[in-house]
Amino acid sequence: GGYWRSPEELRNETLATEKVDVYSLGNILFQMMTRHEPWKWLEPGGRPNVTIVEAKKRRDEMPFFPKKFAQSRDVHTRVLYFSTVACYRDERR
């Protein structure tokens, strides 16, 4: 569904490129890091419905990350965080 689909897929872009795969990797890294699926459990205000998530993705917004990941003293956690963010950013895909 819309929780896992890339922005390119939601925009019905005719050619699926490696951007879709990179975004999917971001979803996997997000779940590895947070132990939660993206968009489902960590969003401020609770779990948004799929329509809201799809609208956010069309605006190239990312799922919410608790600050503890970006500010972690553990180098592996920080690398995983920044790698996940890079997968979600449009200029990286």
Coordinates of C-alpha atoms in Angstrom, one line a residue, residues 34-74:
T34 CA 13.5 2.1 14.8
R35 CA 12.0 -1.4 15.0
H36 CA 8.9 0.2 13.6
E37 CA 7.5 0.4 10.1
P38 CA 7.8 3.9 8.5
W39 CA 4.8 6.2 8.9
K40 CA 3.0 3.9 11.2
W41 CA 3.9 4.2 14.9
L42 CA 6.3 7.1 15.4
E43 CA 4.5 10.0 13.8
P44 CA 3.6 12.9 16.0
G45 CA -0.1 12.9 16.6
G46 CA -0.4 9.1 16.0
R47 CA -0.6 7.0 12.9
P48 CA -1.7 8.9 9.9
N49 CA -4.0 7.3 7.4
V50 CA -2.7 6.2 4.0
T51 CA -4.1 9.2 2.2
I52 CA -2.1 11.6 4.5
V53 CA 1.0 9.5 4.0
E54 CA 0.7 9.5 0.3
A55 CA 0.3 13.3 0.3
K56 CA 3.4 13.7 2.4
K57 CA 5.4 11.5 0.1
R58 CA 4.3 13.5 -3.0
R59 CA 5.8 16.5 -1.2
D60 CA 9.0 14.5 -0.6
E61 CA 8.5 14.5 3.2
M62 CA 10.1 11.8 5.3
P63 CA 8.7 9.8 8.1
F64 CA 9.3 11.1 11.6
F65 CA 12.6 10.2 13.2
P66 CA 13.1 10.6 16.9
K67 CA 16.0 12.9 17.7
K68 CA 17.8 10.2 19.6
F69 CA 19.0 8.6 16.3
A70 CA 20.6 11.7 14.8
Q71 CA 22.1 12.6 18.2
S72 CA 23.3 9.2 19.2
R73 CA 26.8 8.8 20.5
D74 CA 26.9 5.4 18.8

